[in-house]
Amino acid sequence: MTASGVMMSRTSSMMHILPFVLQQQQKTRSYSGMCVTRLIMTGRTGLAVATASTPFQKQTCHLTVKCESGDSGVSSLDGAGHLRPTELLMPLSQLVEAKVLYCAVPAMGHNQEGHPECNARVPSILEALQKGNLTPETRGKDIVRIKDFRAASKDDIAAVHTMAYVKGLEKVVTRAEDEGIIFLDGTGPTYATPTTYHDSVLAAGAGFALVDSVVAASRETQSPPVGFALLRPPGHHAVPTGPMGFCVFGNVAVAARYAQRVHKLQRVLIIDYDVHHGNGTHDAFYNDPDIFFLSTHQAGSYPGTGKMEEVGEGAGEGTSLNLPLPGGSGNETMSYVFEEVIVPAAQRFKPDIILVSAGYDAHFEDPLAGLQFTTGTYYQLAKGIKELASELCRGRCVFFLEGGYDLRSLSNSVAESFRAFLGDASLSSKLDNPAVLYDEPSIVARQAIDKVKSLHSL
């Protein structure tokens, strides 16, 4: 790191010179003769605020700094000289008092007419929250919306995806300005518009802001707020080398690496209850013993991955748990899955943080699959996961929107999740019509649950 453009202001002091050394990601940054009280990095340039005290004077310096290759992100130092993440976007006292934090990235420019992953999804959720009195304006300090978060950098994304893919996507969207919508992947299809790259890195950045805020609050209270990133494009199908299945960058996967790198939260549990298997997240961490990926999904559905026997390999053997559920599985099945599979697996893994790929396309009204979840199912999942985080990792938990393509069931289910986080009563009996549900395949579901328990010694 080099420093230039030094400006000094002097006040008298009888203190001696205090050297300072900051270590981050195996890199050492040293400012000889100075105690750096604040370091703010954005991308590869930034501002360092340092003080150098001698028996005769105290100097405060503002140094323009340039990062060595590989440095990225935003960081600062507290008064004790400890590395801390991006400056919080809300006062810490406000975060500590909250029960729910959320960010919204509606990605209005990322849209294809008639495509199920459309730009009406996040606005429909925000409208449901407003109608349900689940906003900061109606709930006061219980709910906080975080705004003005930064976009993730290329290096942030490249913690999961190849840099060739990241840079390639950035170039592709410039073509979309002239050619219109470009299809990136034929299996979704996954498309790109002129705003797709910006929308995608902003979505990842929303996850970072929530991780920062939840972790900061967890240091002050045993009951920190739950975070929810209402974002698109979704991410859990995006593989390290490219997009797939409506997904561009793996938002939850990138957030997992961010939590490890910035917050030193080494053991990350990812719970994915989207109706489709999160193959991208699965592939990214298949050899990683420190990230436990647990997926429930409909057997035989897109993309055809997530077999029960896929348990991880090498050092990561045992840290991938896939539970394909038979079509028609619903609330009863998921209640057994949660108590008999998710809870004991999480307790044995002992995570430092829980991240959730929250897909709402398992709802019985969703057009893209055939499970029978209800808004009540999602209420119970949100409630149970919050309690699990409180038990295992000081309440550190962040949800990330994945699928959900029927706007009514999507928005109602997210609203029910908010009610669960707040401790409000469920309104599912008013939102769902149980008369349209049919009997669950209980015998086949029980066989699947017992088999995965045996495979993983639960």
Short mmCIF file of C-alpha atoms in Angstrom, two decimals:
data_model
loop_
_atom_site.label_atom_id
_atom_site.label_comp_id
_atom_site.label_asym_id
_atom_site.label_seq_id
_atom_site.Cartn_x
_atom_site.Cartn_y
_atom_site.Cartn_z
CA MET A 1 0.00 0.00 0.00
CA THR A 2 1.30 3.46 -0.88
CA ALA A 3 0.34 6.77 0.69
CA SER A 4 0.35 10.23 -0.81
CA GLY A 5 -1.22 13.62 -0.40
CA VAL A 6 -0.62 13.88 3.35
CA MET A 7 -2.27 16.78 5.15
CA MET A 8 -1.39 17.53 8.78
CA SER A 9 -3.13 19.36 11.60
CA ARG A 10 -1.20 19.75 14.83
CA THR A 11 -2.16 19.91 18.46
CA SER A 12 0.12 19.60 21.46
CA SER A 13 0.48 16.23 23.17
CA MET A 14 2.85 14.56 25.63
CA MET A 15 2.18 11.08 24.22
CA HIS A 16 4.87 8.93 22.68
CA ILE A 17 4.81 7.55 19.16
CA LEU A 18 2.46 4.58 18.78
CA PRO A 19 3.14 2.31 15.80
CA PHE A 20 0.21 0.52 14.25
CA VAL A 21 0.00 -2.64 12.24
CA LEU A 22 -3.20 -3.89 10.62
CA GLN A 23 -3.46 -7.42 9.35
CA GLN A 24 -6.20 -8.53 7.00
CA GLN A 25 -6.33 -11.50 4.65
CA GLN A 26 -2.66 -12.36 5.30
CA LYS A 27 -1.63 -8.83 4.28
CA THR A 28 0.17 -6.43 6.63
CA ARG A 29 -0.34 -2.70 6.39
CA SER A 30 2.03 -0.60 8.46
CA TYR A 31 2.12 3.12 9.08
CA SER A 32 5.42 3.89 10.74
CA GLY A 33 5.21 6.20 13.71
CA MET A 34 1.43 6.52 13.52
CA CYS A 35 -1.57 5.06 15.26
CA VAL A 36 -4.17 4.57 12.55
CA THR A 37 -7.52 5.21 14.16
CA ARG A 38 -9.60 4.81 11.05
CA LEU A 39 -9.12 3.17 7.67
CA ILE A 40 -11.83 3.34 5.05
CA MET A 41 -11.30 1.46 1.82
CA THR A 42 -13.60 1.54 -1.18
CA GLY A 43 -12.45 -0.65 -4.04
CA ARG A 44 -8.71 -0.03 -4.39
CA THR A 45 -8.46 3.50 -3.06
CA GLY A 46 -9.56 5.17 0.12
CA LEU A 47 -8.76 7.30 3.11
CA ALA A 48 -6.65 6.51 6.15
CA VAL A 49 -7.00 8.71 9.21
CA ALA A 50 -3.98 8.41 11.49
CA THR A 51 -2.47 10.12 14.51
CA ALA A 52 1.21 10.32 15.33
CA SER A 53 1.99 11.62 18.79
CA THR A 54 5.42 12.73 20.04
CA PRO A 55 6.47 14.42 23.29
CA PHE A 56 6.06 17.69 21.43
CA GLN A 57 3.11 17.36 19.12
CA LYS A 58 0.23 15.26 17.92
CA GLN A 59 -0.36 15.05 14.20
CA THR A 60 -3.54 13.95 12.50
CA CYS A 61 -3.03 12.78 8.96
CA HIS A 62 -5.46 12.11 6.16
CA LEU A 63 -3.70 9.84 3.69
CA THR A 64 -4.96 8.87 0.29
CA VAL A 65 -4.18 5.17 0.05
CA LYS A 66 -4.01 2.65 -2.72
CA CYS A 67 -4.54 -1.07 -2.18
CA GLU A 68 -2.21 -3.82 -3.19
CA SER A 69 -3.65 -6.34 -5.66
CA GLY A 70 -6.44 -8.39 -4.17
CA ASP A 71 -7.66 -5.90 -1.58
CA SER A 72 -11.27 -4.85 -1.90
CA GLY A 73 -14.33 -3.89 0.05
CA VAL A 74 -14.90 -1.33 2.73
CA SER A 75 -13.42 -1.62 6.19
CA SER A 76 -12.59 0.53 9.16
CA LEU A 77 -10.89 0.32 12.52
CA ASP A 78 -12.44 0.80 15.91
CA GLY A 79 -10.75 2.67 18.75
CA ALA A 80 -9.03 -0.49 19.92
CA GLY A 81 -7.47 -1.04 16.52
CA HIS A 82 -9.68 -4.02 15.64
CA LEU A 83 -10.78 -4.57 12.07
CA ARG A 84 -14.48 -4.06 11.63
CA PRO A 85 -16.65 -4.19 8.49
CA THR A 86 -18.27 -1.49 6.46
CA GLU A 87 -19.45 1.40 8.55
CA LEU A 88 -22.94 0.56 9.69
CA LEU A 89 -25.64 2.25 7.68
CA MET A 90 -27.86 2.67 10.75
CA PRO A 91 -26.99 3.64 14.34
CA LEU A 92 -26.03 0.57 16.34
CA SER A 93 -28.60 1.40 19.00
CA GLN A 94 -31.32 1.27 16.34
CA LEU A 95 -30.12 -2.09 15.08
CA VAL A 96 -30.07 -3.55 18.58
CA GLU A 97 -33.67 -2.50 19.21
CA ALA A 98 -34.97 -3.90 15.92
CA LYS A 99 -36.49 -7.32 15.35
CA VAL A 100 -36.31 -7.31 11.56
CA LEU A 101 -33.87 -5.65 9.16
CA TYR A 102 -34.44 -5.71 5.44
CA CYS A 103 -33.03 -4.40 2.18
CA ALA A 104 -34.89 -4.22 -1.14
CA VAL A 105 -33.36 -4.56 -4.60
CA PRO A 106 -36.32 -4.71 -7.01
CA ALA A 107 -34.04 -4.59 -10.07
CA MET A 108 -36.69 -2.91 -12.19
CA GLY A 109 -34.46 -2.80 -15.27
CA HIS A 110 -33.78 -6.55 -15.14
CA ASN A 111 -36.99 -7.74 -16.74
CA GLN A 112 -38.34 -9.75 -19.63
CA GLU A 113 -42.02 -9.51 -20.50
CA GLY A 114 -43.83 -12.74 -19.62
CA HIS A 115 -40.89 -14.27 -17.74
CA PRO A 116 -41.78 -15.66 -14.29
CA GLU A 117 -38.69 -14.04 -12.72
CA CYS A 118 -39.96 -10.55 -13.41
CA ASN A 119 -39.62 -7.09 -11.91
CA ALA A 120 -43.04 -7.25 -10.23
CA ARG A 121 -41.81 -9.69 -7.58
CA VAL A 122 -40.15 -7.42 -5.01
CA PRO A 123 -42.69 -4.59 -5.39
CA SER A 124 -45.49 -7.10 -4.70
CA ILE A 125 -43.73 -8.09 -1.49
CA LEU A 126 -43.26 -4.48 -0.42
CA GLU A 127 -46.93 -3.82 -1.09
CA ALA A 128 -47.94 -6.81 1.06
CA LEU A 129 -45.71 -5.59 3.89
CA GLN A 130 -47.33 -2.18 3.69
CA LYS A 131 -50.86 -3.59 3.66
CA GLY A 132 -49.97 -5.87 6.57
CA ASN A 133 -48.58 -3.00 8.66
CA LEU A 134 -45.17 -4.63 8.55
CA THR A 135 -43.08 -1.54 7.77
CA PRO A 136 -40.96 0.91 9.79
CA GLU A 137 -43.72 3.49 9.41
CA THR A 138 -46.27 1.27 11.17
CA ARG A 139 -44.08 -0.83 13.48
CA GLY A 140 -41.60 1.79 14.58
CA LYS A 141 -38.30 0.51 15.94
CA ASP A 142 -39.21 -3.17 15.42
CA ILE A 143 -38.58 -3.00 11.68
CA VAL A 144 -35.67 -1.22 9.99
CA ARG A 145 -35.14 -0.85 6.26
CA ILE A 146 -31.50 -0.41 5.33
CA LYS A 147 -30.83 1.76 2.30
CA ASP A 148 -27.82 3.23 0.49
CA PHE A 149 -25.77 0.04 0.72
CA ARG A 150 -22.84 -0.39 -1.61
CA ALA A 151 -22.65 -2.79 -4.52
CA ALA A 152 -20.36 -5.78 -4.17
CA SER A 153 -17.00 -5.49 -5.91
CA LYS A 154 -15.67 -7.85 -8.55
CA ASP A 155 -13.32 -9.34 -5.96
CA ASP A 156 -16.27 -9.93 -3.62
CA ILE A 157 -18.12 -11.87 -6.31
CA ALA A 158 -14.95 -13.70 -7.35
CA ALA A 159 -14.79 -15.28 -3.89
CA VAL A 160 -17.34 -17.72 -5.37
CA HIS A 161 -17.45 -17.14 -9.14
CA THR A 162 -14.57 -17.10 -11.59
CA MET A 163 -13.28 -13.65 -12.46
CA ALA A 164 -13.65 -14.55 -16.13
CA TYR A 165 -17.39 -14.95 -15.64
CA VAL A 166 -17.71 -11.75 -13.60
CA LYS A 167 -15.90 -9.63 -16.17
CA GLY A 168 -17.61 -11.42 -19.03
CA LEU A 169 -21.06 -10.60 -17.67
CA GLU A 170 -20.09 -6.95 -17.33
CA LYS A 171 -19.19 -6.91 -21.02
CA VAL A 172 -22.32 -8.78 -22.06
CA VAL A 173 -24.67 -6.20 -20.60
CA THR A 174 -23.08 -3.51 -22.76
CA ARG A 175 -24.20 -5.55 -25.77
CA ALA A 176 -27.71 -5.60 -24.36
CA GLU A 177 -27.85 -1.82 -24.75
CA ASP A 178 -27.74 -2.33 -28.51
CA GLU A 179 -29.23 -5.78 -28.96
CA GLY A 180 -31.92 -5.81 -26.29
CA ILE A 181 -32.39 -8.82 -24.03
CA ILE A 182 -29.57 -11.36 -24.20
CA PHE A 183 -30.09 -14.94 -23.08
CA LEU A 184 -27.24 -16.15 -20.89
CA ASP A 185 -28.45 -19.66 -20.16
CA GLY A 186 -31.02 -21.67 -22.06
CA THR A 187 -32.25 -23.84 -19.20
CA GLY A 188 -34.14 -21.05 -17.41
CA PRO A 189 -33.84 -19.19 -19.53
CA THR A 190 -31.60 -16.73 -17.73
CA TYR A 191 -31.56 -13.35 -19.43
CA ALA A 192 -29.58 -10.11 -19.23
CA THR A 193 -30.62 -6.52 -19.84
CA PRO A 194 -28.47 -3.36 -19.75
CA THR A 195 -28.94 -3.14 -15.95
CA THR A 196 -28.40 -6.81 -15.05
CA TYR A 197 -24.77 -6.50 -13.95
CA HIS A 198 -25.44 -3.48 -11.73
CA ASP A 199 -28.58 -5.05 -10.29
CA SER A 200 -26.71 -8.26 -9.53
CA VAL A 201 -23.76 -6.69 -7.71
CA LEU A 202 -26.17 -4.44 -5.81
CA ALA A 203 -28.16 -7.51 -4.73
CA ALA A 204 -24.99 -9.10 -3.38
CA GLY A 205 -24.14 -5.85 -1.60
CA ALA A 206 -27.53 -5.86 0.10
CA GLY A 207 -26.61 -9.20 1.62
CA PHE A 208 -23.33 -7.76 2.90
CA ALA A 209 -25.10 -4.83 4.55
CA LEU A 210 -27.46 -7.17 6.37
CA VAL A 211 -24.67 -9.49 7.48
CA ASP A 212 -22.73 -6.47 8.79
CA SER A 213 -25.75 -5.15 10.69
CA VAL A 214 -26.89 -8.45 12.17
CA VAL A 215 -23.36 -9.34 13.29
CA ALA A 216 -22.83 -5.89 14.85
CA ALA A 217 -26.11 -6.17 16.76
CA SER A 218 -25.24 -9.70 17.92
CA ARG A 219 -22.19 -8.34 19.71
CA GLU A 220 -24.46 -6.11 21.80
CA THR A 221 -27.48 -8.32 22.43
CA GLN A 222 -28.44 -11.99 22.61
CA SER A 223 -31.53 -11.19 20.51
CA PRO A 224 -30.31 -9.43 17.37
CA PRO A 225 -32.70 -8.77 14.50
CA VAL A 226 -33.19 -11.21 11.65
CA GLY A 227 -32.11 -9.88 8.26
CA PHE A 228 -34.04 -10.36 5.02
CA ALA A 229 -32.62 -9.45 1.62
CA LEU A 230 -35.57 -8.87 -0.70
CA LEU A 231 -33.55 -9.02 -3.86
CA ARG A 232 -33.35 -10.14 -7.43
CA PRO A 233 -31.98 -11.61 -9.60
CA PRO A 234 -31.99 -14.72 -7.37
CA GLY A 235 -28.80 -16.70 -6.97
CA HIS A 236 -28.79 -20.30 -5.79
CA HIS A 237 -28.63 -21.90 -9.26
CA ALA A 238 -25.69 -19.77 -10.47
CA VAL A 239 -22.63 -22.02 -10.64
CA PRO A 240 -19.08 -20.75 -10.09
CA THR A 241 -18.47 -20.48 -13.84
CA GLY A 242 -21.75 -18.95 -15.00
CA PRO A 243 -25.46 -18.18 -14.68
CA MET A 244 -28.23 -20.75 -14.55
CA GLY A 245 -31.94 -21.07 -13.86
CA PHE A 246 -32.88 -17.36 -13.61
CA CYS A 247 -29.83 -16.79 -11.35
CA VAL A 248 -26.84 -14.55 -12.06
CA PHE A 249 -24.58 -14.45 -8.98
CA GLY A 250 -24.88 -16.71 -5.95
CA ASN A 251 -26.05 -14.14 -3.41
CA VAL A 252 -26.10 -16.46 -0.42
CA ALA A 253 -22.81 -18.11 -1.40
CA VAL A 254 -21.05 -14.78 -1.82
CA ALA A 255 -22.44 -13.66 1.55
CA ALA A 256 -21.12 -16.83 3.18
CA ARG A 257 -17.59 -16.07 1.97
CA TYR A 258 -18.02 -12.45 3.07
CA ALA A 259 -19.04 -13.54 6.58
CA GLN A 260 -15.98 -15.74 6.79
CA ARG A 261 -13.54 -13.18 5.39
CA VAL A 262 -14.73 -9.99 7.05
CA HIS A 263 -16.32 -11.20 10.27
CA LYS A 264 -14.25 -14.34 10.85
CA LEU A 265 -17.43 -16.39 11.19
CA GLN A 266 -15.85 -19.58 10.00
CA ARG A 267 -18.72 -22.07 10.18
CA VAL A 268 -21.68 -21.13 8.01
CA LEU A 269 -24.93 -23.08 7.79
CA ILE A 270 -26.95 -22.51 4.62
CA ILE A 271 -30.55 -23.73 4.66
CA ASP A 272 -32.22 -23.79 1.24
CA TYR A 273 -35.97 -24.51 1.18
CA ASP A 274 -36.63 -23.41 -2.39
CA VAL A 275 -38.64 -26.01 -4.32
CA HIS A 276 -35.67 -26.43 -6.69
CA HIS A 277 -32.28 -27.71 -5.61
CA GLY A 278 -29.71 -24.94 -5.10
CA ASN A 279 -27.13 -26.59 -7.31
CA GLY A 280 -24.91 -23.50 -7.56
CA THR A 281 -24.49 -23.17 -3.80
CA HIS A 282 -24.10 -26.93 -3.55
CA ASP A 283 -21.27 -26.97 -6.12
CA ALA A 284 -19.47 -23.97 -4.63
CA PHE A 285 -19.02 -25.62 -1.24
CA TYR A 286 -19.03 -29.34 -2.02
CA ASN A 287 -15.47 -29.77 -0.74
CA ASP A 288 -15.68 -27.24 2.09
CA PRO A 289 -15.90 -28.57 5.67
CA ASP A 290 -16.75 -25.14 7.08
CA ILE A 291 -19.94 -24.53 5.11
CA PHE A 292 -22.86 -26.90 5.66
CA PHE A 293 -25.36 -26.79 2.80
CA LEU A 294 -28.77 -28.26 3.59
CA SER A 295 -31.40 -28.37 0.86
CA THR A 296 -34.99 -29.56 0.79
CA HIS A 297 -36.47 -29.63 -2.70
CA GLN A 298 -38.97 -31.49 -4.85
CA ALA A 299 -37.67 -34.78 -6.18
CA GLY A 300 -37.32 -34.80 -9.96
CA SER A 301 -37.67 -31.06 -10.35
CA TYR A 302 -35.29 -28.64 -12.10
CA PRO A 303 -32.31 -28.85 -12.35
CA GLY A 304 -32.26 -32.58 -11.57
CA THR A 305 -29.45 -32.34 -9.04
CA GLY A 306 -29.46 -32.73 -5.27
CA LYS A 307 -29.53 -36.49 -4.93
CA MET A 308 -29.56 -37.75 -1.38
CA GLU A 309 -26.26 -39.57 -1.88
CA GLU A 310 -24.48 -36.31 -2.72
CA VAL A 311 -23.04 -35.63 0.73
CA GLY A 312 -19.87 -33.71 -0.11
CA GLU A 313 -16.43 -35.00 -0.87
CA GLY A 314 -12.89 -34.75 0.42
CA ALA A 315 -12.68 -32.48 3.45
CA GLY A 316 -16.30 -31.53 2.83
CA GLU A 317 -17.72 -35.03 3.07
CA GLY A 318 -20.80 -34.91 5.27
CA THR A 319 -21.41 -31.16 4.93
CA SER A 320 -23.88 -31.39 2.05
CA LEU A 321 -27.31 -32.68 2.97
CA ASN A 322 -29.87 -33.06 0.20
CA LEU A 323 -33.43 -34.13 0.90
CA PRO A 324 -35.57 -34.56 -2.23
CA LEU A 325 -39.23 -34.61 -1.20
CA PRO A 326 -42.01 -36.33 -3.13
CA GLY A 327 -44.47 -34.15 -5.01
CA GLY A 328 -47.40 -33.15 -2.83
CA SER A 329 -45.33 -32.80 0.34
CA GLY A 330 -46.54 -29.97 2.51
CA ASN A 331 -46.79 -28.63 6.01
CA GLU A 332 -46.92 -31.98 7.79
CA THR A 333 -43.87 -33.30 5.97
CA MET A 334 -41.85 -30.14 6.54
CA SER A 335 -42.63 -30.14 10.24
CA TYR A 336 -41.06 -33.61 10.48
CA VAL A 337 -38.13 -32.53 8.29
CA PHE A 338 -37.43 -29.54 10.48
CA GLU A 339 -37.50 -31.40 13.78
CA GLU A 340 -35.79 -34.60 12.65
CA VAL A 341 -33.30 -33.36 10.06
CA ILE A 342 -32.67 -29.61 10.11
CA VAL A 343 -32.46 -29.15 13.87
CA PRO A 344 -30.12 -32.08 14.69
CA ALA A 345 -27.91 -31.37 11.65
CA ALA A 346 -27.55 -27.74 12.70
CA GLN A 347 -26.91 -28.61 16.32
CA ARG A 348 -24.14 -31.03 15.37
CA PHE A 349 -22.53 -28.56 12.94
CA LYS A 350 -22.55 -25.66 15.45
CA PRO A 351 -22.64 -22.74 12.98
CA ASP A 352 -21.38 -19.23 13.63
CA ILE A 353 -24.12 -17.80 11.39
CA ILE A 354 -27.15 -19.16 9.50
CA LEU A 355 -27.95 -17.98 5.98
CA VAL A 356 -31.21 -18.98 4.32
CA SER A 357 -32.01 -19.36 0.63
CA ALA A 358 -35.68 -18.52 1.05
CA GLY A 359 -37.57 -19.75 -1.98
CA TYR A 360 -41.36 -19.48 -1.92
CA ASP A 361 -42.07 -21.58 -5.01
CA ALA A 362 -42.94 -24.65 -2.93
CA HIS A 363 -46.27 -22.95 -2.17
CA PHE A 364 -49.22 -24.88 -3.57
CA GLU A 365 -50.26 -21.89 -5.71
CA ASP A 366 -46.87 -21.54 -7.42
CA PRO A 367 -46.95 -22.56 -11.10
CA LEU A 368 -43.41 -23.95 -11.42
CA ALA A 369 -43.53 -27.00 -9.14
CA GLY A 370 -45.76 -29.39 -7.23
CA LEU A 371 -45.26 -29.18 -3.47
CA GLN A 372 -48.02 -28.10 -1.10
CA PHE A 373 -46.44 -25.59 1.25
CA THR A 374 -48.75 -22.91 2.63
CA THR A 375 -48.07 -19.50 4.08
CA GLY A 376 -48.32 -21.28 7.41
CA THR A 377 -45.44 -23.58 6.40
CA TYR A 378 -43.26 -20.56 5.76
CA TYR A 379 -44.31 -18.97 9.06
CA GLN A 380 -43.20 -22.09 10.93
CA LEU A 381 -39.93 -22.33 9.00
CA ALA A 382 -39.08 -18.68 9.73
CA LYS A 383 -40.00 -19.07 13.39
CA GLY A 384 -38.03 -22.29 13.77
CA ILE A 385 -34.90 -21.02 12.00
CA LYS A 386 -34.89 -17.85 14.09
CA GLU A 387 -35.09 -19.96 17.27
CA LEU A 388 -32.33 -22.23 15.98
CA ALA A 389 -30.07 -19.22 15.36
CA SER A 390 -30.77 -17.96 18.87
CA GLU A 391 -29.77 -21.33 20.28
CA LEU A 392 -26.65 -21.91 18.21
CA CYS A 393 -25.09 -18.63 17.00
CA ARG A 394 -26.24 -15.66 19.07
CA GLY A 395 -29.19 -15.10 16.76
CA ARG A 396 -27.12 -14.36 13.65
CA CYS A 397 -29.40 -15.15 10.72
CA VAL A 398 -30.03 -13.59 7.31
CA PHE A 399 -32.63 -14.68 4.73
CA PHE A 400 -32.16 -14.20 0.97
CA LEU A 401 -35.05 -14.22 -1.48
CA GLU A 402 -34.78 -16.94 -4.10
CA GLY A 403 -37.81 -18.31 -6.02
CA GLY A 404 -41.52 -17.66 -5.80
CA TYR A 405 -43.42 -16.78 -8.96
CA ASP A 406 -47.07 -16.52 -8.01
CA LEU A 407 -47.15 -12.94 -6.78
CA ARG A 408 -49.96 -13.45 -4.29
CA SER A 409 -48.51 -16.49 -2.53
CA LEU A 410 -45.00 -15.04 -2.71
CA SER A 411 -45.91 -11.75 -1.06
CA ASN A 412 -48.18 -13.34 1.56
CA SER A 413 -45.53 -15.92 2.47
CA VAL A 414 -42.81 -13.30 2.93
CA ALA A 415 -45.22 -11.26 5.06
CA GLU A 416 -45.85 -14.36 7.18
CA SER A 417 -42.09 -14.75 7.61
CA PHE A 418 -41.91 -11.18 8.90
CA ARG A 419 -44.72 -11.92 11.37
CA ALA A 420 -42.76 -14.92 12.62
CA PHE A 421 -39.63 -12.80 13.13
CA LEU A 422 -41.67 -10.21 15.03
CA GLY A 423 -43.42 -12.77 17.22
CA ASP A 424 -46.82 -11.85 15.77
CA ALA A 425 -49.55 -14.45 15.33
CA SER A 426 -49.79 -16.15 11.96
CA LEU A 427 -52.57 -15.07 9.61
CA SER A 428 -52.24 -18.17 7.45
CA SER A 429 -55.78 -19.36 8.25
CA LYS A 430 -57.05 -16.20 6.52
CA LEU A 431 -54.60 -16.39 3.63
CA ASP A 432 -54.75 -20.07 2.63
CA ASN A 433 -57.62 -22.25 1.47
CA PRO A 434 -56.98 -25.75 2.87
CA ALA A 435 -59.89 -27.13 0.84
CA VAL A 436 -57.72 -27.16 -2.28
CA LEU A 437 -55.00 -29.29 -0.68
CA TYR A 438 -54.86 -33.06 -1.11
CA ASP A 439 -53.40 -35.74 1.10
CA GLU A 440 -49.64 -35.64 1.41
CA PRO A 441 -47.60 -38.69 0.33
CA SER A 442 -46.77 -39.46 3.94
CA ILE A 443 -45.31 -42.94 3.45
CA VAL A 444 -42.91 -41.91 0.68
CA ALA A 445 -41.97 -38.75 2.58
CA ARG A 446 -41.25 -40.77 5.71
CA GLN A 447 -39.02 -43.12 3.73
CA ALA A 448 -37.04 -40.15 2.40
CA ILE A 449 -36.66 -38.62 5.85
CA ASP A 450 -35.51 -41.91 7.39
CA LYS A 451 -33.02 -42.49 4.57
CA VAL A 452 -31.37 -39.09 4.88
CA LYS A 453 -31.21 -39.48 8.66
CA SER A 454 -29.43 -42.80 8.18
CA LEU A 455 -27.00 -41.39 5.61
CA HIS A 456 -26.04 -38.55 7.93
CA SER A 457 -26.31 -40.45 11.22
CA LEU A 458 -28.94 -38.09 12.59
#
